[in-house]
Coordinates of C-alpha atoms in Angstrom, one line a residue:
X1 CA 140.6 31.9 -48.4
X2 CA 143.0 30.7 -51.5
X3 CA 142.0 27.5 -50.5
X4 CA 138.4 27.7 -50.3
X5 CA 138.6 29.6 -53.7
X6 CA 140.1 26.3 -55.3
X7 CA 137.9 24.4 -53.9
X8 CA 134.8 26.3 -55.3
X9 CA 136.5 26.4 -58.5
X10 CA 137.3 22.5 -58.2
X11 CA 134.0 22.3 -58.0
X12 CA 132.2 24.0 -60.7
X13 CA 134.9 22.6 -62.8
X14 CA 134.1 18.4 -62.1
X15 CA 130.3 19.5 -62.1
X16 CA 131.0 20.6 -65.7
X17 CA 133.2 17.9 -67.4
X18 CA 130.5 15.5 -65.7
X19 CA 127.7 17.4 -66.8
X20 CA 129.1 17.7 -70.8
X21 CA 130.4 14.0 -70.7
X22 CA 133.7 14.3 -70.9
X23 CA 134.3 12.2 -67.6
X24 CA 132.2 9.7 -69.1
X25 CA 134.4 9.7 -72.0
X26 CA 137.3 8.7 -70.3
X27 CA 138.1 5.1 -69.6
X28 CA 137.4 3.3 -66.7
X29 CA 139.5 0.4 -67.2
X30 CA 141.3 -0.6 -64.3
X31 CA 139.2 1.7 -61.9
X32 CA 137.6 0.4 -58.9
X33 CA 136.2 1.5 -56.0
X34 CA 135.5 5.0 -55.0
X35 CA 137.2 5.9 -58.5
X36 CA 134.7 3.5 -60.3
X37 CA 131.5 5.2 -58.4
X38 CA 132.7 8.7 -59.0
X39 CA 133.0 7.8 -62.9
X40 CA 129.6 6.0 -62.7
X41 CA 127.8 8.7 -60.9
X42 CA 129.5 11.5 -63.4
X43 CA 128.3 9.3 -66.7
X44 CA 124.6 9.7 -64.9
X45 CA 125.3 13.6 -64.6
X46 CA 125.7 13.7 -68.1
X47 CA 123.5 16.0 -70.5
X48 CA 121.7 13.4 -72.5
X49 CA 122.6 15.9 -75.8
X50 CA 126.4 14.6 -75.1
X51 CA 125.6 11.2 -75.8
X52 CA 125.6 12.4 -79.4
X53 CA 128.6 14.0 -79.3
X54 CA 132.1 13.0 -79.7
X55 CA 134.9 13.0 -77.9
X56 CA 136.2 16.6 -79.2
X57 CA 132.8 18.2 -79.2
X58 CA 132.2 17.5 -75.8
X59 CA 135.5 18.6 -74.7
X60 CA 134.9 21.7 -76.8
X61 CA 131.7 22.6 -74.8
X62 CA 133.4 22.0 -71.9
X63 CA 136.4 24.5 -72.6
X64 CA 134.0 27.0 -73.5
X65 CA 132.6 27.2 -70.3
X66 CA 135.5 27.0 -67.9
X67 CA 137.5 29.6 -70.2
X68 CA 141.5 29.1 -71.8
X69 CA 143.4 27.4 -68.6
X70 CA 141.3 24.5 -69.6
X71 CA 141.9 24.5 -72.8
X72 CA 145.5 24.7 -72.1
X73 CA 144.8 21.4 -69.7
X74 CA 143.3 19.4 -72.4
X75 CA 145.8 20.1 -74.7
X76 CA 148.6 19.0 -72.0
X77 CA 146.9 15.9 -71.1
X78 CA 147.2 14.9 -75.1
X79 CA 150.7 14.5 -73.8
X80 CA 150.3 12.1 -71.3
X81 CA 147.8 8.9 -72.7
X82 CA 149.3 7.2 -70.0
X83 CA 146.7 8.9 -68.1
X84 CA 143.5 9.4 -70.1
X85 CA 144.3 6.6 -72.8
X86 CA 145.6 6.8 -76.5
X87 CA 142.2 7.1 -77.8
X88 CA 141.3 10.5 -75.6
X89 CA 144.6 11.8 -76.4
X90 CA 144.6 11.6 -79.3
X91 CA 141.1 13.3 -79.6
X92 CA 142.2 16.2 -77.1
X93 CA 145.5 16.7 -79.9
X94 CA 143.5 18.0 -82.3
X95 CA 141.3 19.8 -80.1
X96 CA 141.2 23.2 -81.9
X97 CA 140.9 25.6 -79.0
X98 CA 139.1 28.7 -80.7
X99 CA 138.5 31.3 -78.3
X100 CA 136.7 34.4 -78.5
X101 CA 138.7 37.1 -79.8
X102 CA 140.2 40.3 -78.3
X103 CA 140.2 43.4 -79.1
X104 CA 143.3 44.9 -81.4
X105 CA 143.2 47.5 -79.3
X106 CA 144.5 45.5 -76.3
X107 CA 147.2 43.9 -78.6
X108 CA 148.5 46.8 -79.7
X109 CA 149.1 47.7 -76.0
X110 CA 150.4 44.7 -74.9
X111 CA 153.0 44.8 -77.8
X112 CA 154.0 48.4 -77.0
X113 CA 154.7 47.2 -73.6
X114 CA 156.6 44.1 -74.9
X115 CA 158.6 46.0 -77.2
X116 CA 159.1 49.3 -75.6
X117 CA 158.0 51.5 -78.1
X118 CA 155.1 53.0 -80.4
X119 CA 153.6 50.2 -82.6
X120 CA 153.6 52.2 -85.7
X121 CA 158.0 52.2 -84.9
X122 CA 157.4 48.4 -85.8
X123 CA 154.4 48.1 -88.2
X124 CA 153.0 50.1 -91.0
X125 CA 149.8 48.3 -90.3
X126 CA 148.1 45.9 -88.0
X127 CA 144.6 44.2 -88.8
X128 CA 142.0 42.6 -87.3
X129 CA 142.7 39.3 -85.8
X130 CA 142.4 36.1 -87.7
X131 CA 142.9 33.1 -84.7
X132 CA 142.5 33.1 -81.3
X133 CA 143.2 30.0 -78.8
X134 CA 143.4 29.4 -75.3
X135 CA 146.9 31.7 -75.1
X136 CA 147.6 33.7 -77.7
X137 CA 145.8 35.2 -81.1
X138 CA 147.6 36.0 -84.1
X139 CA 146.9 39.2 -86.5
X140 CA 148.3 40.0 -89.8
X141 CA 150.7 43.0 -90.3
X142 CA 152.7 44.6 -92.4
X143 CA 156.4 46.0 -91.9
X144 CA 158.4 48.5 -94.7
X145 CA 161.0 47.2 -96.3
X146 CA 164.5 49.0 -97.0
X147 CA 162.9 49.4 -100.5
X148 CA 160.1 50.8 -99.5
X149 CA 157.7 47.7 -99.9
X150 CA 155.5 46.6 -97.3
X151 CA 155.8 42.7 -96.2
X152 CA 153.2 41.1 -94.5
X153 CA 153.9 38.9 -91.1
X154 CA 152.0 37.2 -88.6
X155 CA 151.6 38.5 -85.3
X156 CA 150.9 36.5 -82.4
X157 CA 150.0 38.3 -79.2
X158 CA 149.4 37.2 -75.6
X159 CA 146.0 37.2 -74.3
X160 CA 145.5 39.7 -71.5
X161 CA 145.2 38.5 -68.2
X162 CA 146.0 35.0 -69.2
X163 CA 148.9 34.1 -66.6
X164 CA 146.5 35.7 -63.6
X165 CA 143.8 33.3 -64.7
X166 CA 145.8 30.3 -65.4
X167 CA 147.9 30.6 -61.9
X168 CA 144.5 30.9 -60.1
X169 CA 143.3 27.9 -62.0
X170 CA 145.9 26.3 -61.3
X171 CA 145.8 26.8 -57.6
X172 CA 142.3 24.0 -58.4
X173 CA 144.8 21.6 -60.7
X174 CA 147.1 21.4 -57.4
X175 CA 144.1 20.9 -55.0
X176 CA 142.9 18.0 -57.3
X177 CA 146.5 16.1 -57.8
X178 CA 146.5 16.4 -54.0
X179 CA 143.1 14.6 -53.3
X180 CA 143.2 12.1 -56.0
X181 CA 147.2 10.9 -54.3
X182 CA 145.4 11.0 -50.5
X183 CA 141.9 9.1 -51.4
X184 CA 143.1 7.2 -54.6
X185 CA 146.4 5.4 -54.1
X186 CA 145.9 3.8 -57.3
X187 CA 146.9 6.6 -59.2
X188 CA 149.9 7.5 -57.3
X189 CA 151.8 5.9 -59.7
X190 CA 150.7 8.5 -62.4
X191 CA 152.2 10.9 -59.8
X192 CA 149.4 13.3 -60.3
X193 CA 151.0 16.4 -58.2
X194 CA 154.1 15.7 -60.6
X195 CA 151.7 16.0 -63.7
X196 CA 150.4 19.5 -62.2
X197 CA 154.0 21.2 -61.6
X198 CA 155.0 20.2 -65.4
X199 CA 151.6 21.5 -66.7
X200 CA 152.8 24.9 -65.0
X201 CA 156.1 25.0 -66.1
X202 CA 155.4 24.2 -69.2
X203 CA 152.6 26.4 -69.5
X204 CA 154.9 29.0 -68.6
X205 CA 157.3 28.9 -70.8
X206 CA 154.8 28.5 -73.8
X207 CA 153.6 32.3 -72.6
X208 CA 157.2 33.7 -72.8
X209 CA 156.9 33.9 -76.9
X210 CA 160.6 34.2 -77.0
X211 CA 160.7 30.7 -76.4
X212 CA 158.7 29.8 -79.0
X213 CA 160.3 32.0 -80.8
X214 CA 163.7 29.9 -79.8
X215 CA 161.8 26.5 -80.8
X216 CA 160.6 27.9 -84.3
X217 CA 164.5 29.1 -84.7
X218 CA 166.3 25.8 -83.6
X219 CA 163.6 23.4 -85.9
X220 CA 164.9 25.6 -88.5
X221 CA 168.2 25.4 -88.6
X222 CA 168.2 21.8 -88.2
X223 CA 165.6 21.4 -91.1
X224 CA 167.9 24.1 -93.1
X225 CA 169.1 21.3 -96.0
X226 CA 165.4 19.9 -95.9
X227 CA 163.4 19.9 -99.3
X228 CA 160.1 19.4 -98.2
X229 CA 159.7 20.9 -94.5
X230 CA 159.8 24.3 -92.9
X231 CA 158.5 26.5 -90.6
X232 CA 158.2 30.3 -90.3
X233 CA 161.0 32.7 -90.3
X234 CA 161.1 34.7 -87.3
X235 CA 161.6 38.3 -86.7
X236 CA 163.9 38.9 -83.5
X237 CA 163.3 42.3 -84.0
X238 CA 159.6 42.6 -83.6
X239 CA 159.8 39.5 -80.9
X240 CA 159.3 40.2 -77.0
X241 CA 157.6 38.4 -73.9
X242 CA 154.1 39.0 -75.0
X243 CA 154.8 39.3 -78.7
X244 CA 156.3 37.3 -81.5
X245 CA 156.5 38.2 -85.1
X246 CA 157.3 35.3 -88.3
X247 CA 156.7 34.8 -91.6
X248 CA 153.8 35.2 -93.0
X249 CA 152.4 31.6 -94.9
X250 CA 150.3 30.9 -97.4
X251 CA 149.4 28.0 -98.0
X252 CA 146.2 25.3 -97.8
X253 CA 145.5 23.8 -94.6
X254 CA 146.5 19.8 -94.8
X255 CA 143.0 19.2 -93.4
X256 CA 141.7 20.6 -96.3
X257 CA 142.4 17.4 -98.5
X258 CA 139.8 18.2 -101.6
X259 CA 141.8 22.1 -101.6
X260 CA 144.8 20.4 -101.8
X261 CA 143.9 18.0 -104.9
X262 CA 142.4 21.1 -106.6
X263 CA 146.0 22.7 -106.1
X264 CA 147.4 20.4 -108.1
X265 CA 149.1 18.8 -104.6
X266 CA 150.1 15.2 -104.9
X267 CA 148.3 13.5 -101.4
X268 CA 150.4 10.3 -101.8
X269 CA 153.4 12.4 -101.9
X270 CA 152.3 14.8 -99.0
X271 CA 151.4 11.6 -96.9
X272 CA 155.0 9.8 -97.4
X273 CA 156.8 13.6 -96.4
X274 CA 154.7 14.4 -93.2
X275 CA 155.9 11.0 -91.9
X276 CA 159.2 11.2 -92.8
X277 CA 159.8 14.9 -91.9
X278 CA 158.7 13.7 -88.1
X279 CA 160.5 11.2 -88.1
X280 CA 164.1 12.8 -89.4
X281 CA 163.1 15.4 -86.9
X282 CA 163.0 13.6 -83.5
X283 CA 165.7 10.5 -84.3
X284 CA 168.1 12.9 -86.6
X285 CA 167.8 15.6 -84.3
X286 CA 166.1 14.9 -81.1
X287 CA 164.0 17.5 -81.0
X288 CA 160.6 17.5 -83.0
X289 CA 156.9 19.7 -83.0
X290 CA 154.6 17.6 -81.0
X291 CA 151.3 19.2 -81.9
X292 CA 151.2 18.2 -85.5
X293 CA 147.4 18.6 -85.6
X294 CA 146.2 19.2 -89.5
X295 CA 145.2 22.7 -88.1
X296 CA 149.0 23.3 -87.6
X297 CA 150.1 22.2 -90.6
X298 CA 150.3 23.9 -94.0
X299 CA 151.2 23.0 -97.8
X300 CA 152.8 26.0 -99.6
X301 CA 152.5 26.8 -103.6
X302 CA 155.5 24.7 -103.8
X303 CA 154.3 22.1 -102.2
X304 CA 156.5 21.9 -98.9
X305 CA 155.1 21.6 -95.4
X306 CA 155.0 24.1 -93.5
X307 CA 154.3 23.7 -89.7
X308 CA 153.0 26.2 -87.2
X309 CA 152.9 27.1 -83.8
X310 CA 155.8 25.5 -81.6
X311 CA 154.0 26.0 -77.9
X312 CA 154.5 22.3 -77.7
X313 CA 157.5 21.2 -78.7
X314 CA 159.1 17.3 -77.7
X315 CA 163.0 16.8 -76.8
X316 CA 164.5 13.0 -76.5
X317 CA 168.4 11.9 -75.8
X318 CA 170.3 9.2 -78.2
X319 CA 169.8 6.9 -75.2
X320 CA 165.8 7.2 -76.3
X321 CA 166.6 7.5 -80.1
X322 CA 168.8 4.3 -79.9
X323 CA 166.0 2.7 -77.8
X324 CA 163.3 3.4 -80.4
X325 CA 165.0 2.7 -83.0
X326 CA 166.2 -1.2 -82.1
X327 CA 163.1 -2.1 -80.4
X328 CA 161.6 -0.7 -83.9
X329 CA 164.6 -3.3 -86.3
X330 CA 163.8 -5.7 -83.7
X331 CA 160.5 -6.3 -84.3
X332 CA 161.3 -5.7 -88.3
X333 CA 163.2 -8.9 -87.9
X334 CA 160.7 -10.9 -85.5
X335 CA 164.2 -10.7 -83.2
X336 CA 161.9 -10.6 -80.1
X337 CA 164.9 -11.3 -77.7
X338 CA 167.0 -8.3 -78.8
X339 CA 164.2 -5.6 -78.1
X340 CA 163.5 -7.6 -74.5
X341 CA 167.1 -6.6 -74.4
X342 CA 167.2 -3.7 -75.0
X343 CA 164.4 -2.8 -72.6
X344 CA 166.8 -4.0 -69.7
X345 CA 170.0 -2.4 -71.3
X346 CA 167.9 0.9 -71.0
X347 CA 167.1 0.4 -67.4
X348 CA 163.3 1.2 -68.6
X349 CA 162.3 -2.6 -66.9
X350 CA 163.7 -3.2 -63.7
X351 CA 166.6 -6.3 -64.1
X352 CA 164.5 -8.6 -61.4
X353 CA 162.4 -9.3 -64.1
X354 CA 162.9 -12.7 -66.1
X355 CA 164.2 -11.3 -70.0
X356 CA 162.7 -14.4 -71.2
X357 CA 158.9 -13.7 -69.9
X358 CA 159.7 -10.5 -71.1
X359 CA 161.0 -11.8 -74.3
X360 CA 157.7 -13.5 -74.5
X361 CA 155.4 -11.0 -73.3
X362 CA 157.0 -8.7 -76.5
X363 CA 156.7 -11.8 -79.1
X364 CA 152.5 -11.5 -78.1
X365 CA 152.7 -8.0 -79.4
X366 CA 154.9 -8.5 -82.8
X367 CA 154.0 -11.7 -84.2
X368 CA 150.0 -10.4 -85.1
X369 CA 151.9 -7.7 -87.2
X370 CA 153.1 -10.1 -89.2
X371 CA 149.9 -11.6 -89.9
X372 CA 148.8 -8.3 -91.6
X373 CA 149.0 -6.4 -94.5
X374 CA 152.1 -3.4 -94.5
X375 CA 149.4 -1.0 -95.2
X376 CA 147.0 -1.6 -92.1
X377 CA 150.0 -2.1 -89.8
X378 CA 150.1 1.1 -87.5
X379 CA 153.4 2.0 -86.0
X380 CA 151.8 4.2 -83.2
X381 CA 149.6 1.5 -82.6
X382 CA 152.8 -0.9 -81.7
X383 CA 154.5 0.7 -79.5
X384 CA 150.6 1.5 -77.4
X385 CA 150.5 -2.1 -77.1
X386 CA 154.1 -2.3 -76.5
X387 CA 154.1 0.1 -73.3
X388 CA 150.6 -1.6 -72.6
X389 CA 152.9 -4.8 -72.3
X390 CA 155.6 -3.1 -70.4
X391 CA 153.8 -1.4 -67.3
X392 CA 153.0 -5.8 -66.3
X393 CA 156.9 -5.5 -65.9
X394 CA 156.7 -2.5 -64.2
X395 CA 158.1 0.0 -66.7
X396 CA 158.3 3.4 -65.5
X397 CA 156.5 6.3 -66.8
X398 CA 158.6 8.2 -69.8
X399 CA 156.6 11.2 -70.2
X400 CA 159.4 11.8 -73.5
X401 CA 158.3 8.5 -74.7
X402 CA 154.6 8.9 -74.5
X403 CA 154.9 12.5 -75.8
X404 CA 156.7 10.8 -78.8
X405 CA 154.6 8.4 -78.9
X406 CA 151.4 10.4 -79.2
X407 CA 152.9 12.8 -81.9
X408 CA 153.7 10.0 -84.2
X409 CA 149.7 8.8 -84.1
X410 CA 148.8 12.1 -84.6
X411 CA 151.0 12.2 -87.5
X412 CA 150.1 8.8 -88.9
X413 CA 146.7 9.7 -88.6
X414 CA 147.5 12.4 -90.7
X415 CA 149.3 10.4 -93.3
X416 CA 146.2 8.1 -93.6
X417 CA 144.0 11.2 -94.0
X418 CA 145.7 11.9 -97.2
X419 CA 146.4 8.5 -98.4
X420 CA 144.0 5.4 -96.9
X421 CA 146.2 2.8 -97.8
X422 CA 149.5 4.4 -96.5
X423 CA 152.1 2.1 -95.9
X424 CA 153.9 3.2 -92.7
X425 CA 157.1 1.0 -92.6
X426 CA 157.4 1.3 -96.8
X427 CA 157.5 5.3 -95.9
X428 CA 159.9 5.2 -92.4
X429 CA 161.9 2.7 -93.4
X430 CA 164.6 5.0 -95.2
X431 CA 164.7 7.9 -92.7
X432 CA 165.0 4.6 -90.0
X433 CA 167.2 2.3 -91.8
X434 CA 169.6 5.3 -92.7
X435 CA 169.5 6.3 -89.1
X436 CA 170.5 2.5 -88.0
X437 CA 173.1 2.3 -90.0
X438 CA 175.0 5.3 -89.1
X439 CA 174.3 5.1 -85.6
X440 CA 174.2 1.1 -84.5
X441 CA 176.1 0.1 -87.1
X442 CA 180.2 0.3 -87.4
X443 CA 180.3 4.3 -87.8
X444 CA 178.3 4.3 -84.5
X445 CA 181.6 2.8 -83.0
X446 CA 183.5 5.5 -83.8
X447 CA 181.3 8.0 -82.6
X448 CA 181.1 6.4 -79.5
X449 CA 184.9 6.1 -79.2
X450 CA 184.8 9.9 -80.3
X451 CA 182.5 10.7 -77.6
X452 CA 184.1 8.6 -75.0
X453 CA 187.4 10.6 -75.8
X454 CA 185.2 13.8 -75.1
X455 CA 184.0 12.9 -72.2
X456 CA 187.5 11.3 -70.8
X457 CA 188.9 14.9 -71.5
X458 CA 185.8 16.6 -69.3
X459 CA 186.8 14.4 -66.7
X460 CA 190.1 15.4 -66.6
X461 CA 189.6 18.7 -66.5
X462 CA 187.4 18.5 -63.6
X463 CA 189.8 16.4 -61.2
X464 CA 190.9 19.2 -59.6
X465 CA 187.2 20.4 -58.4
X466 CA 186.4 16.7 -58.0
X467 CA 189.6 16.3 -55.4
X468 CA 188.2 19.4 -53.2
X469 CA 184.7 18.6 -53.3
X470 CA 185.6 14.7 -52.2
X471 CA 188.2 16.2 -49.2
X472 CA 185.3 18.6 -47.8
X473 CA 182.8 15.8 -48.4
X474 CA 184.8 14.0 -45.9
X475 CA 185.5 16.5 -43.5
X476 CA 181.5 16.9 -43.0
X477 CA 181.0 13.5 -42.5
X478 CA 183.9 13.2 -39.8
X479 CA 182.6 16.5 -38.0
X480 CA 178.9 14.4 -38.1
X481 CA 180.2 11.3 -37.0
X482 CA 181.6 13.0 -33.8
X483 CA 179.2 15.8 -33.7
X484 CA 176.2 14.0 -34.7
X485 CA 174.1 15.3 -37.6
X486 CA 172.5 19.3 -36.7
X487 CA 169.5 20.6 -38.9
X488 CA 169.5 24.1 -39.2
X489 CA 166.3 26.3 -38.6
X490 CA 165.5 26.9 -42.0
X491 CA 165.3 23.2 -42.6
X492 CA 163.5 22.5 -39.1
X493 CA 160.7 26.0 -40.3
X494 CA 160.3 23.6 -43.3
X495 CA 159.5 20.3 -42.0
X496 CA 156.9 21.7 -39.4
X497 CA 155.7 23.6 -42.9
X498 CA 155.2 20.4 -44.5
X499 CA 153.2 19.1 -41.2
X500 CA 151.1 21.5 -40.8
X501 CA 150.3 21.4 -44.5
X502 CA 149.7 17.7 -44.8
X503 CA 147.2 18.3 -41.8
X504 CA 145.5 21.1 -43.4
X505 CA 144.8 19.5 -46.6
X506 CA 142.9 16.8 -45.0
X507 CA 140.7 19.2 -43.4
X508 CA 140.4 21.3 -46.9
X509 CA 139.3 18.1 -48.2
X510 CA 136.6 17.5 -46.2
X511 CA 135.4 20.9 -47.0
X512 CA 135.7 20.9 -50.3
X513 CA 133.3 17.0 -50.3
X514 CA 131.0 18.8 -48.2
X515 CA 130.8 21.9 -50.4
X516 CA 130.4 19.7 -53.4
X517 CA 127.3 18.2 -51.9
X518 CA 125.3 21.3 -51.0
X519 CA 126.5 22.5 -54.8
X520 CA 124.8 19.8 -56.1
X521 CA 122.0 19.3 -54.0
X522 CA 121.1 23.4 -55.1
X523 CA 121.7 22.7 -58.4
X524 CA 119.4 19.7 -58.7
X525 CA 116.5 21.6 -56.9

C-alpha cells in the first residue's frame, strides 16, 4: 500500500513541477531519448503564466503546493549542479522558502517537550513568530538576566509534523531515484538512489537543532580572532532536539544594499570581507556555511557580517584544500601542466588518461581568462568550466567539491551585488596566497614531516591489534579454502530480499506509468 502511496504522490508531484515550469526550466543538454520526450512533453504541460516567470518564482509556486519536503529538496539539489546545472542551482540557493506560519501555541509545546520543563522556567516572554521555512520558524524571546534585565534571543522551533511528512515524501524521492536508474541508464552515473539517501540523512540531522546548534558553535570558535565575521552565540541551555536558542542580531539584511549605504556601510568594503571570510573559512579551516544566500547574511552596527542559519553547512579535507588551491596558483601562473598534475596526483582523473590531452584540455579553459579584464573574471565560473572539462576525462563526482563550488558563486554573486566591478582574484589573493605559502611552501614540509611522525606513532601503537586481526584473517581463509565458503541465513534472507524487491519494483513501475496516464487523462477532461 506504501508503495502505491508513493506512486500517487510521485505523481501529483511531476504533474506539478511540469505544470509550473520548473521541468522546463531545467536543462536538457545531453538528454536524449525517452528523457528528451519526457522534458519536451512536460515544457508543453506548462501554465503559459510561467513563461513569465523565473527560475525562483516558478520554483516558489511549486513549493507552495507540494508543502516543506519540497522545499527542503530544492534547497538540496542547490548542492548538487552536477545534476540540475550551475545556473538552476544557483537560483534554487537563494530560494527563500517562506512557509506559512504556526501557531506559538504549538511552539511552546514542542519546546516544553524538548526541554523538559514549563516554558516560562526558560523565558520571560515568547512572541509571535517572525520567519518560517520549510523546517523550522524562529520567534523572538526574552530571558532574565542575573541582574534582573531581560535579553532578547532568537528562537528557532521545529515545525510539527515535519519528519512524518518528510519520511513519507521521501518514500516518492526513493521510488523516483529507482525508476530514473532502471529506464534511464544515462543518469546512473549521477547515482540518483545515492543522491536520495544523502538528502535523508542530511535532512535528518538538519532537524536535530543540536546539530546546528554544534555547526553555529564550531564556525565560532574557528572565526574567534576574526574582525569582520560572526555568527550567533548560542544558548546550550535553552537548546534541545526540537529547539535552539542564539543571539539575538540586529543588523540590515546584505540584500538590502540602499539600507546598507544609508547606514553609513562601506559596500566596497562589505564586498572584499564576504569573499574573504568564505574563503578563510573552508581552506583555513575546512569547514565553511554553504547557504550564504543574502537572506542569511547580516551587517551589524559595527559593520561585521554576521551569518545565520547553519542547516547547511560544507566540510572538505587538506587533500581538497591543497587541490583547490594549486589548480587555483596554477592557472594564476598559466602553469597548465602543474594543475593537469595535480588532477592525477589527487586520483580525481583516472591515470589511463594521457596528462598531456589533459594538460591541453585545461589550457582551453585558462588561457580566455587571460584575455579579460580582473574584474569580469569569475572564479566560480572557472572551476564550472573546469569540472565541465574534467567529466570528458571521466572525473568522478565530488559532491564536497560541487558543494564548494556552488557556495563560492553564491558568494561571488554576492560580492558583485554590492560592488559591480569587484575584482575577485585582487580580493582572494591574500587569504589564498597566505594559505599557499604556509601550506605548499617550505613550512608545509614540516608539517608534513610533523604529521608523518603522528601518524608513524598511530601505527605503532596499533601493531599489536593489526598482528591478531592479520592471524585470524588467515585462519578464515584456510578454514574456506578447505571448507569452501558458507553463507549464513541472515545473508541468504537478504539476498532473496533483494530479489524479490528488484522484481517488485518493476511491477510497481508499471503501475505507477499506468496510474500517471489515467491521472492525466482525468485531469485534461
Amino acid at each position: 500500500m506504501s508503495s502505491f502511496l508513493a506512486g500517487f504522490r510521485l505523481i501529483k508531484a511531476g504533474w506539478v513541477f511540469a505544470r509550473e515550469g520548473v521541468v522546463a526550466a531545467m536543462p536538457r543538454e545531453g538528454l536524449s531519448g525517452p528523457a528528451l520526450t519526457a522534458h519536451k512533453i512536460a515544457t508543453k504541460m506548462s501554465r503559459r503564466r510561467a513563461g513569465r516567470l523565473n527560475n525562483v518564482e516558478r520554483m516558489n509556486n511549486a513549493i507552495t503546493r507540494l508543502g516543506p519536503s519540497y522545499a527542503k529538496l530544492g534547497q538540496f539539489l542547490a548542492t548538487r549542479p552536477d545534476i540540475i546545472g550551475l545556473d538552476l542551482a544557483v537560483d534554487l540557493a537563494t530560494l527563500q522558502d517562506q512557509m506559512k506560519q504556526f501557531p506559538t501555541a504549538q511552539s511552546i509545546a514542542r519546546l516544553e517537550d524538548s526541554l523538559g520543563a514549563k516554558w516560562d522556567t526558560f523565558f520571560t516572554r515568547i512572541e509571535e513568530p517572525v520567519a518560517a521555512a520549510s523546517i523550522a520558524q524562529v520567534h523572538p524571546a526574552y530571558v532574565r538576566m542575573p541582574d534582573g534585565s531581560e535579553k532578547k534571543v532568537a528562537v528557532k522551533v521545529i515545525r510539527p509534523g515535519v519528519r512524518q511528512r518528510f519520511q513519507k515524501d521521501l518514500d516518492t524521492f526513493f521510488m523516483f531515484a529507482n525508476l530514473q536508474e532502471k529506464y534511464f541508464p544515462a543518469t546512473r552515473r549521477l547515482r540518483p538512489t545515492a543522491i536520495a539517501q544523502t538528502l535523508a540523512q542530511s535532512t535528518r540531522i538538519e532537524m536535530d537543532l543540536r546539530l546546528e546548534a554544534a555547526a553555529l558553535s564550531e564556525i565560532a570558535e574557528n572565526t574567534k580572532d576574526d574582525t569582520d565575521f560572526r555568527v550567533p552565540k548560542v544558548d546550550w541551555v535553552r537548546t534541545g532536539r526540537n529547539v535552539l536558542t542564539m543571539e539575538w542580531v540586529d543588523g540590515i539584511k546584505m540584500s538590502d544594499t540602499a539600507a546598507l549605504t544609508k547606514a553609513g556601510h562601506d559596500l566596497n568594503i562589505l564586498a572584499v570581507n564576504v569573499i574573504q571570510s568564505f574563503l578563510r573559512h573552508a581552506m583555513r579551516d575546512g569547514f565553511f556555511h554553504a547557504d550564504m544566500h543574502p537572506g542569511n547574511l547580516f551587517v551589524d552596527a559595527k559593520g561585521d557580517i554576521v551569518a545565520v542559519d547553519m542547516g547547511i553547512a560544507g566540510r572538505i579535507g587538506m587533500k581538497e584544500r591543497r587541490f583547490l588551491a594549486e589548480i587555483l596558483f596554477g592557472f594564476i601562473q598559466r602553469d597548465y601542466r602543474r594543475v593537469a598534475e595535480v588532477h592525477f596526483e589527487a586520483g580525481y582523473v583516472p591515470p589511463h588518461h594521457d596528462i598531456n590531452a589533459f594538460a591541453q584540455a585545461i589550457r582551453a579553459v585558462g588561457e580566455p581568462i587571460h584575455d579579460q579584464p580582473a574584474e569580469t573574471i569569475s572564479m566560480g565560473n572557472l572551476l564550472t568550466l573546469l569540472f565541465d572539462v574534467t567529466e570528458i576525462f571521466d572525473m568522478q563526482t565530488r559532491p564536497e567539491l560541487l558543494l564548494l563550488q556552488k557556495t563560492m558563486v553564491v558568494v561571488e554573486g554576492n560580492a558583485r551585488m554590492l560592488d559591480p566591478q569587484f575584482n575577485m582574484w585582487k580580493a582572494a589573493e591574500p587569504v589564498v596566497g597566505d594559505w599557499v605559502r604556509q601550506n605548499l611552501g617550505p613550512a608545509a614540509v614540516v608539517n608534513d614531516a610533523r604529521n608523518g611522525i603522528k601518524a608513524g606513532l598511530r601505527l605503532m601503537k596499533a601493531m599489536p591489534e593489526l598482528a591478531n586481526r592479520t592471524e585470524q584473517l588467515a585462519h578464515e581463509v584456510g578454514a574456506m579454502a578447505e571448507n569452501g565458503m558458507k553463507l549464513d541465513p541472515a545473508t541468504v534472507k537478504a539476498i532473496g530480499k533483494a530479489e524479490a524487491k528488484e522484481s517488485r519494483w518493476g511491477r510497481r513501475a508499471l503501475w505507477v506509468i499506468a496510474l500517471s496516464a489515467l491521472y492525466i487523462a482525468w485531469t485534461l477532461t
